[in-house]
């Protein structure tokens, strides 16, 4: 009997030591894993009644080839569908997070402030060369961390929280797009009349790792992210780009920076009523393709697509995975004679 007691004591001691070594990460993992047994997972206790006001992204160019970027990890309610609030884990109170635009050859001085009172967060930029174990490390609650990266490759890239379990952080809302503009521009720059940023993402049961892992998304949605002040800027919510269509004028050549942030599904990106004259896969000008009907985007994949709208009317934006269209993955480009909203009804898929 005494041997059993000693063995049990040893096990308990080991668990306590392990917990002391990595308490914060173990705590969040337990909270996420415990959600596996619940059809509708409870809100993590420190997040209850917490709806932090979005803190704006800060981008400050401090040199010809140097830019400071400051982002905030925070908990903010996102209304995915009418009266369906999701207590999202976000960057800057947006899901997807705000679009970051830098230039090829820039050095990014990045700071992440974490005002989530309970959970560590981090940043994984797909646009940079870095040491993940040093440059993408966790920032603990109510702390901040600063890191420096070179942005030497042009393109349209995903960013996301890289804290374990990564799937939980991405699926709960911590994802977005960073655009690295080519130093010599795109060959078609002079032809473009309008530019938009569209991000596709999925929603599942709240903080339910089993559903994130084995389930299917309850909603697949598009967001428009602002390239400049005054541009349409939405969260990934059902109907965001149907209720407020993107606007264009007859004859406009349109460029869309598109990114599928997943976390799990592919996107078959398609604009009804036109063809993509030019496609730069992953947004790199060397990855040139012509005359595509649909662009396949893996989870995290990006592209620059360009096309011309020749007639007035509604041009639906969809993923040609049409089961996802029924879950919300649809938007509209409304084309009028003068490029202004004429209050006419729109057609949607």
Short mmCIF file of C-alpha atoms in Angstrom, two decimals, residues 200 222 256 258 260 266-282 287-298 302-307 316-322 324-325 329 349:
data_model
loop_
_atom_site.label_atom_id
_atom_site.label_comp_id
_atom_site.label_asym_id
_atom_site.label_seq_id
_atom_site.Cartn_x
_atom_site.Cartn_y
_atom_site.Cartn_z
CA UNK A 200 -12.29 34.77 -46.76
CA UNK A 222 -15.98 37.47 -46.98
CA UNK A 256 -8.61 42.58 -55.88
CA UNK A 258 -7.62 38.27 -52.07
CA UNK A 260 -8.11 32.83 -47.85
CA UNK A 266 -9.89 25.91 -49.71
CA UNK A 267 -11.41 28.76 -51.70
CA UNK A 268 -12.31 28.60 -55.39
CA UNK A 269 -12.41 32.36 -55.85
CA UNK A 270 -14.64 33.51 -58.70
CA UNK A 271 -16.40 36.70 -59.84
CA UNK A 272 -19.59 36.00 -61.75
CA UNK A 273 -19.92 37.77 -65.10
CA UNK A 274 -16.26 38.26 -65.91
CA UNK A 275 -12.89 36.54 -66.37
CA UNK A 276 -9.64 37.29 -64.60
CA UNK A 277 -7.53 39.00 -67.26
CA UNK A 278 -4.46 38.82 -65.03
CA UNK A 279 -3.67 36.79 -61.92
CA UNK A 280 -0.53 37.06 -59.79
CA UNK A 281 -0.45 33.91 -57.66
CA UNK A 282 0.36 34.76 -54.03
CA UNK A 287 3.73 34.34 -60.80
CA UNK A 288 1.73 35.58 -63.78
CA UNK A 289 -1.31 33.78 -65.19
CA UNK A 290 -3.85 34.94 -67.79
CA UNK A 291 -7.53 34.36 -68.54
CA UNK A 292 -8.54 32.35 -65.46
CA UNK A 293 -12.20 31.72 -64.57
CA UNK A 294 -11.44 30.68 -60.98
CA UNK A 295 -8.42 30.94 -58.70
CA UNK A 296 -7.76 28.10 -56.26
CA UNK A 297 -6.57 29.40 -52.90
CA UNK A 298 -5.37 26.92 -50.27
CA UNK A 302 -3.35 34.72 -51.59
CA UNK A 303 -3.51 36.27 -55.04
CA UNK A 304 -3.93 39.49 -56.96
CA UNK A 305 -6.72 39.19 -59.53
CA UNK A 306 -7.58 41.77 -62.17
CA UNK A 307 -10.62 42.01 -64.43
CA UNK A 316 -21.46 38.34 -57.38
CA UNK A 317 -18.19 37.42 -55.69
CA UNK A 318 -18.17 33.79 -54.54
CA UNK A 319 -16.11 30.76 -53.78
CA UNK A 320 -17.15 28.11 -56.29
CA UNK A 321 -17.34 25.66 -53.38
CA UNK A 322 -21.07 26.40 -53.50
CA UNK A 324 -19.87 27.58 -48.70
CA UNK A 325 -21.87 30.16 -50.64
CA UNK A 329 -19.40 33.25 -48.85
CA UNK A 349 -26.05 34.14 -55.25
#
